[in-house]
Coordinates of C-alpha atoms in Angstrom, one line a residue:
Chain A
X1 CA 57.2 199.2 -16.8
X2 CA 54.7 196.5 -16.0
X3 CA 55.9 192.9 -15.6
X4 CA 54.3 190.7 -18.3
X5 CA 54.2 187.0 -17.7
X6 CA 53.3 185.3 -21.0
X7 CA 53.6 181.8 -19.6
X8 CA 50.4 179.9 -19.3
X9 CA 49.2 179.7 -15.6
X10 CA 49.4 175.9 -15.7
X11 CA 53.2 176.0 -16.1
X12 CA 53.7 178.1 -12.9
X13 CA 54.0 176.7 -9.4
X14 CA 50.7 176.0 -7.6
X15 CA 49.5 178.2 -4.8
X16 CA 50.3 175.8 -1.9
X17 CA 54.0 175.6 -3.0
X18 CA 54.2 179.4 -3.2
X19 CA 52.7 179.6 0.4
X20 CA 55.3 177.1 1.7
X21 CA 58.1 179.1 0.0
X22 CA 56.7 182.3 1.6
X23 CA 56.7 180.6 5.0
X24 CA 60.2 179.4 4.5
X25 CA 61.3 183.0 3.8
X26 CA 59.5 184.2 6.9
X27 CA 61.1 181.5 9.1
X28 CA 64.5 182.4 7.6
X29 CA 63.9 186.1 8.4
X30 CA 62.8 185.2 12.0
X31 CA 65.8 182.9 12.6
X32 CA 68.1 185.6 11.1
X33 CA 66.6 188.2 13.4
X34 CA 66.9 185.9 16.5
X35 CA 70.4 185.1 15.5
X36 CA 71.4 188.8 15.3
X37 CA 69.6 189.7 18.6
X38 CA 71.0 186.8 20.6
X39 CA 74.4 187.4 18.9
X40 CA 74.5 190.9 20.2
X41 CA 73.3 189.8 23.6
X42 CA 76.0 187.1 23.8
X43 CA 78.7 189.5 22.6
X44 CA 77.7 192.0 25.3
X45 CA 77.6 189.4 28.0
X46 CA 81.0 188.0 26.9
X47 CA 82.4 191.6 26.9
X48 CA 81.0 192.1 30.4
X49 CA 82.5 188.8 31.7
X50 CA 85.9 189.6 30.2
X51 CA 85.8 193.1 31.8
X52 CA 84.8 191.6 35.2
X53 CA 87.7 189.0 34.9
X54 CA 90.2 191.7 34.1
X55 CA 89.1 193.9 36.9
X56 CA 89.1 191.0 39.4
X57 CA 92.7 190.1 38.3
X58 CA 93.7 193.7 38.7
X59 CA 92.3 193.9 42.2
X60 CA 94.0 190.5 43.0
X61 CA 97.3 191.9 41.8
X62 CA 96.9 194.9 44.1
X63 CA 96.0 192.7 47.0
X64 CA 99.0 190.5 46.2
X65 CA 101.3 193.5 46.3
X66 CA 99.8 194.5 49.7
X67 CA 100.3 191.0 51.0
X68 CA 103.9 191.0 49.8
X69 CA 104.5 194.0 52.0
X70 CA 103.2 192.0 54.9
X71 CA 105.6 189.1 54.0
X72 CA 107.1 189.0 57.5
X73 CA 103.7 188.9 59.1
X74 CA 102.6 186.1 56.8
X75 CA 105.7 184.1 57.6
X76 CA 105.2 184.7 61.3
X77 CA 101.6 183.7 61.1
X78 CA 102.5 180.5 59.2
X79 CA 105.2 179.7 61.7
X80 CA 102.7 180.4 64.6
X81 CA 100.1 178.1 63.0
X82 CA 102.7 175.4 62.5
X83 CA 103.9 175.6 66.1
X84 CA 100.4 175.8 67.6
X85 CA 99.3 172.8 65.6
X86 CA 102.3 170.8 66.8
X87 CA 101.7 172.0 70.4
X88 CA 98.1 170.9 70.1
X89 CA 99.1 167.4 69.0
X90 CA 101.8 167.3 71.7
X91 CA 99.3 168.2 74.4
X92 CA 96.9 165.5 73.1
X93 CA 99.7 162.9 73.2
X94 CA 101.4 163.9 76.4
X95 CA 100.0 164.6 79.9
X96 CA 102.1 165.7 82.8
X97 CA 102.6 163.0 85.3
X98 CA 100.7 164.0 88.4
X99 CA 101.5 160.9 90.4
X100 CA 104.2 162.5 92.6
X101 CA 102.4 165.9 93.1
X102 CA 99.2 164.0 93.7
X103 CA 100.8 162.0 96.5
X104 CA 102.1 165.1 98.2
X105 CA 99.7 164.8 101.2
X106 CA 100.4 161.1 101.5
X107 CA 104.1 161.5 101.5
X108 CA 104.3 164.6 103.7
X109 CA 101.5 163.9 106.1
X110 CA 102.0 160.3 107.0
X111 CA 103.3 160.4 110.6
X112 CA 105.2 157.4 111.8
X113 CA 105.9 156.1 108.3
X114 CA 109.5 155.9 107.2
X115 CA 109.7 155.9 103.4
X116 CA 112.8 154.3 102.0
X117 CA 112.0 154.5 98.3
X118 CA 109.2 156.0 96.1
X119 CA 109.2 155.6 92.4
X120 CA 106.7 157.3 90.1
X121 CA 106.0 157.0 86.4
X122 CA 103.0 157.8 84.2
X123 CA 100.0 157.0 86.5
X124 CA 101.9 154.6 88.8
X125 CA 103.6 154.9 92.2
X126 CA 105.7 152.3 93.9
X127 CA 106.2 152.9 97.6
X128 CA 108.7 151.1 99.9
X129 CA 108.3 152.1 103.5
X130 CA 108.2 150.9 107.1
X131 CA 106.4 151.7 110.3
X132 CA 107.3 150.8 113.9
X133 CA 103.8 150.5 115.1
X134 CA 100.8 148.7 113.6
X135 CA 98.5 151.6 114.6
X136 CA 100.3 154.2 112.5
X137 CA 100.6 151.6 109.7
X138 CA 96.8 151.1 109.9
X139 CA 96.3 154.9 109.7
X140 CA 98.5 155.1 106.7
X141 CA 96.7 152.3 104.9
X142 CA 93.3 153.9 105.7
X143 CA 94.6 157.2 104.1
X144 CA 95.7 155.3 101.0
X145 CA 92.5 153.4 100.7
X146 CA 90.4 156.6 101.2
X147 CA 92.2 158.4 98.4
X148 CA 89.8 158.7 95.5
X149 CA 92.6 159.3 93.0
X150 CA 93.9 155.8 93.4
X151 CA 92.4 153.2 91.1
X152 CA 94.1 150.1 92.4
X153 CA 96.4 149.5 95.4
X154 CA 98.5 146.3 95.6
X155 CA 100.4 145.4 98.7
X156 CA 103.3 143.6 96.9
X157 CA 105.3 142.7 100.1
X158 CA 104.8 142.8 103.8
X159 CA 107.1 141.7 106.6
X160 CA 107.9 142.3 110.2
X161 CA 111.3 143.0 111.7
X162 CA 111.9 143.8 115.3
X163 CA 114.5 146.5 114.3
X164 CA 112.6 148.4 111.6
X165 CA 109.0 147.3 112.4
X166 CA 106.6 146.6 109.6
X167 CA 108.2 146.8 106.2
X168 CA 106.0 146.9 103.1
X169 CA 105.9 147.7 99.4
X170 CA 102.9 149.2 97.7
X171 CA 102.0 149.5 94.0
X172 CA 99.4 152.2 93.4
X173 CA 97.8 152.9 90.0
X174 CA 96.2 156.3 89.6
X175 CA 92.9 156.9 87.8
Chain B
X1 CA 70.2 172.5 -15.4
X2 CA 67.6 172.8 -18.1
X3 CA 66.0 169.5 -16.9
X4 CA 65.6 170.7 -13.3
X5 CA 61.9 171.3 -12.6
X6 CA 60.8 174.9 -12.2
X7 CA 59.5 174.3 -8.7
X8 CA 62.9 173.2 -7.4
X9 CA 64.6 176.1 -9.2
X10 CA 62.5 178.6 -7.3
X11 CA 62.5 176.7 -3.9
X12 CA 66.2 176.0 -3.7
X13 CA 67.3 179.5 -2.7
X14 CA 65.0 180.1 0.3
X15 CA 65.4 176.5 1.6
X16 CA 69.2 176.8 1.3
X17 CA 69.1 180.1 3.2
X18 CA 67.0 178.5 5.9
X19 CA 69.2 175.5 6.2
X20 CA 72.4 177.7 6.3
X21 CA 70.8 179.9 9.0
X22 CA 69.9 177.0 11.1
X23 CA 73.4 175.5 10.8
X24 CA 75.1 178.8 11.5
X25 CA 72.8 179.5 14.5
X26 CA 73.4 176.1 15.9
X27 CA 77.2 176.4 15.6
X28 CA 77.3 180.1 16.7
X29 CA 75.1 179.5 19.7
X30 CA 76.9 176.4 20.9
X31 CA 80.3 178.3 20.6
X32 CA 78.8 181.3 22.4
X33 CA 77.4 179.1 25.2
X34 CA 80.7 177.3 25.6
X35 CA 82.6 180.6 25.7
X36 CA 80.2 182.0 28.2
X37 CA 80.6 178.9 30.3
X38 CA 84.4 179.1 30.2
X39 CA 84.4 182.8 31.0
X40 CA 82.0 182.3 33.9
X41 CA 84.3 179.6 35.3
X42 CA 87.3 181.9 34.9
X43 CA 85.4 184.7 36.6
X44 CA 84.4 182.4 39.5
X45 CA 88.0 181.4 39.9
X46 CA 89.2 185.0 39.8
X47 CA 86.6 186.1 42.3
X48 CA 87.4 183.2 44.6
X49 CA 91.1 184.1 44.3
X50 CA 90.4 187.7 45.1
X51 CA 88.3 186.8 48.1
X52 CA 91.1 184.5 49.4
X53 CA 93.6 187.4 49.0
X54 CA 91.2 189.8 50.6
X55 CA 90.6 187.7 53.7
X56 CA 94.3 186.9 53.9
X57 CA 95.2 190.6 53.8
X58 CA 92.5 191.3 56.5
X59 CA 93.9 188.5 58.7
X60 CA 97.5 189.6 58.3
X61 CA 96.7 193.2 59.0
X62 CA 94.7 192.3 62.1
X63 CA 97.3 189.9 63.4
X64 CA 100.3 192.1 62.8
X65 CA 100.2 193.5 66.3
X66 CA 100.2 190.5 68.6
X67 CA 101.8 188.1 66.3
X68 CA 105.3 188.6 67.6
X69 CA 104.3 188.0 71.2
X70 CA 102.3 184.9 70.3
X71 CA 105.1 183.6 68.1
X72 CA 107.6 184.0 70.8
X73 CA 105.5 182.0 73.3
X74 CA 104.8 179.3 70.8
X75 CA 108.4 179.0 69.5
X76 CA 109.8 179.1 73.1
X77 CA 107.4 176.3 74.2
X78 CA 107.9 174.1 71.1
X79 CA 111.3 175.1 69.6
X80 CA 112.6 174.5 66.1
X81 CA 116.0 173.5 67.3
X82 CA 117.3 171.1 70.0
X83 CA 116.2 172.8 73.2
X84 CA 118.6 170.8 75.5
X85 CA 120.6 173.9 76.6
X86 CA 117.4 175.9 77.4
X87 CA 115.9 172.8 79.2
X88 CA 119.1 172.6 81.3
X89 CA 118.9 176.3 82.0
X90 CA 115.2 176.0 83.1
X91 CA 115.9 172.8 85.2
X92 CA 118.8 174.5 87.0
X93 CA 117.0 177.8 87.5
X94 CA 113.9 176.1 89.0
X95 CA 116.0 173.7 91.0
X96 CA 117.8 176.8 92.5
X97 CA 114.4 178.4 93.1
X98 CA 113.3 175.4 95.1
X99 CA 116.6 175.4 97.0
X100 CA 118.1 172.4 95.1
X101 CA 121.0 171.9 92.9
X102 CA 120.9 169.4 90.0
X103 CA 123.8 167.1 89.6
X104 CA 124.9 164.0 87.7
X105 CA 123.2 165.3 84.5
X106 CA 122.9 162.9 81.7
X107 CA 121.7 164.1 78.3
X108 CA 120.3 161.8 75.6
X109 CA 119.8 163.7 72.4
X110 CA 117.2 161.2 71.5
X111 CA 115.5 160.7 68.1
X112 CA 112.2 161.0 66.4
X113 CA 109.0 159.8 68.1
X114 CA 106.0 158.4 66.3
X115 CA 104.4 161.8 65.8
X116 CA 107.5 162.9 63.9
X117 CA 108.6 165.1 66.8
X118 CA 112.2 165.1 68.0
X119 CA 112.8 164.1 71.6
X120 CA 115.6 164.8 74.0
X121 CA 115.9 163.3 77.4
X122 CA 117.7 164.6 80.5
X123 CA 118.2 162.5 83.7
X124 CA 119.6 164.2 86.8
X125 CA 119.8 164.0 90.6
X126 CA 118.7 166.5 93.1
X127 CA 119.1 166.3 96.9
X128 CA 116.9 168.0 99.4
X129 CA 113.8 167.7 101.4
X130 CA 110.6 166.1 100.0
X131 CA 108.8 169.4 99.9
X132 CA 111.7 171.0 98.0
X133 CA 111.6 168.3 95.5
X134 CA 107.8 168.4 95.1
X135 CA 108.0 172.2 94.7
X136 CA 110.7 171.7 92.0
X137 CA 108.5 169.1 90.2
X138 CA 105.6 171.5 90.3
X139 CA 107.7 174.4 88.9
X140 CA 109.2 172.3 86.0
X141 CA 105.7 171.6 84.6
X142 CA 105.0 175.3 83.8
X143 CA 108.1 176.2 81.9
X144 CA 109.1 176.8 78.3
X145 CA 110.5 174.8 76.5
X146 CA 108.1 171.9 77.2
X147 CA 109.5 169.6 79.9
X148 CA 107.7 166.3 80.8
X149 CA 108.7 164.3 83.8
X150 CA 108.9 160.7 82.7
X151 CA 109.7 159.1 86.0
X152 CA 111.0 160.0 89.5
X153 CA 112.8 157.9 91.9
X154 CA 113.0 159.1 95.5
X155 CA 115.6 157.5 97.7
X156 CA 115.1 158.5 101.3
X157 CA 118.3 158.9 103.3
X158 CA 117.2 160.2 106.7
X159 CA 116.0 163.8 106.6
X160 CA 117.1 164.5 103.1
X161 CA 116.5 162.4 100.1
X162 CA 118.0 162.0 96.7
X163 CA 115.7 162.2 93.7
X164 CA 116.6 160.9 90.3
X165 CA 114.4 162.6 87.8
X166 CA 114.0 161.7 84.1
X167 CA 112.6 164.4 81.9
X168 CA 111.9 164.7 78.2
X169 CA 111.4 167.6 75.9
X170 CA 110.1 167.7 72.3
X171 CA 111.0 169.9 69.4
X172 CA 110.5 169.9 65.6
X173 CA 112.3 171.8 62.8
X174 CA 110.6 175.0 61.6
X175 CA 108.7 174.8 58.3
X176 CA 111.0 175.7 55.4
X177 CA 108.4 176.6 52.8
X178 CA 105.5 179.0 53.1
X179 CA 102.4 178.2 51.1
X180 CA 101.7 180.1 47.8
X181 CA 100.4 183.6 47.9
X182 CA 97.0 182.5 46.8
X183 CA 96.7 179.8 49.4
X184 CA 94.1 180.7 52.0
X185 CA 95.2 181.4 55.6
X186 CA 93.0 181.0 58.6
X187 CA 92.9 182.8 61.9
X188 CA 93.7 181.0 65.1
X189 CA 90.7 179.2 66.4
X190 CA 89.4 179.3 70.0
X191 CA 91.3 176.2 71.1
X192 CA 94.5 177.5 69.5
X193 CA 94.1 180.8 71.3
X194 CA 93.5 178.9 74.5
X195 CA 96.7 177.0 74.1
X196 CA 98.6 180.2 73.4
X197 CA 97.2 181.9 76.5
X198 CA 98.2 178.8 78.6
X199 CA 101.7 178.6 77.3
X200 CA 102.2 182.4 77.4
X201 CA 101.8 182.2 81.2
X202 CA 104.7 179.6 81.4
X203 CA 108.1 180.6 82.7
X204 CA 109.9 181.7 79.6
X205 CA 113.7 181.3 79.1
X206 CA 115.6 184.5 78.5
X207 CA 116.0 185.5 74.8
X208 CA 119.3 186.9 74.0
X209 CA 119.7 189.0 70.9
X210 CA 123.2 189.9 69.9
X211 CA 123.9 192.9 67.7
X212 CA 126.9 192.9 65.5
X213 CA 129.7 195.3 66.4
X214 CA 131.1 197.9 64.1
X215 CA 134.6 196.8 62.9
X216 CA 137.3 198.6 64.7
X217 CA 141.1 198.7 64.7
X218 CA 142.7 196.6 67.4
X219 CA 145.4 198.9 68.7
X220 CA 146.8 196.3 71.1
X221 CA 146.6 193.0 69.2
X222 CA 148.7 191.1 71.7
X223 CA 146.6 192.2 74.6
X224 CA 149.5 193.5 76.6
X225 CA 152.0 196.3 76.4
X226 CA 155.2 195.2 74.8
X227 CA 158.2 196.2 76.8
X228 CA 161.3 196.3 74.7
X229 CA 164.6 195.5 76.4
X230 CA 166.9 198.5 76.7

């Protein structure tokens, strides 16, 4: 049945308003469509992310149970790391005192020198010795002075006694 | 409602739909974006966790073989308990190797140093020739547990001499907690491996492992045969 509009055309909305309303409807339709499309895309992406998280957690759980079976190894490795770390800092802090070993040639190879006391501590040697002849004493001092490992040499006392000869004390600081 | 102009009557529906769609789209998309952001963060965390566990498992599987040997060397060099007895053993053993015998031993259990390490000190005398003493000092430097010569006093008495040697050794208690399962673990780096190689070559103290004995009935509890008088 045909639609009959008996109202005079002046009472109806004008053409520009009808155009605007049509545009509004079109925009609504586009926004609705975009909303649905992006909604589907987002839902898919969220589902994908959730699946990925679940499978990653599952894989992590499997790895955890494998690591648990290597519990002893883990403890051992942790202990080893702890010890090695401490040894590293100990070796940085401490150095073996080489003053006695470093003076081996001097102490063993000085003919005519009678040592009475030798004290060594970190980087320092104190020598108390005597010599009957000035020639041997001179050789000894030459050996001491020529040693490149000695940073400073102090003759702290020197005396002569007809019984023991030349008696002296030396303080040597190592490099 | 009768007074509402016709233009508004026909416009209200599409405009309302448009406004509602805009509002819903805005709320919906902002929610979706925030959820995606949260899920992405969660996934990154899960993947990171998984990678940590994977590398941890790889390291543990690879190190399983030589870990025991390395641990023995490290623990022997830097013990978790007071090493005085082992130090005394090493001092005596190396003194005997050099033809000396340590005497007048004084042990100071010591305390904690600035690094948090525990320190024990031993002072002792040895008598012998200078070369014997120098040999001994050289030997002591390459033993486990760590022994550091603090100072030496050589008192020459004719051919032989008396040496008073002060040594110190360090130790620290073992860690009591291991990190969480998801904590990363790193392999030994080159410098750590170098340290292990160095200390592995040191003279190790003997490790004694005692196994428990199965309970048995003591048939002779008094340790001797009881002879009853006639």
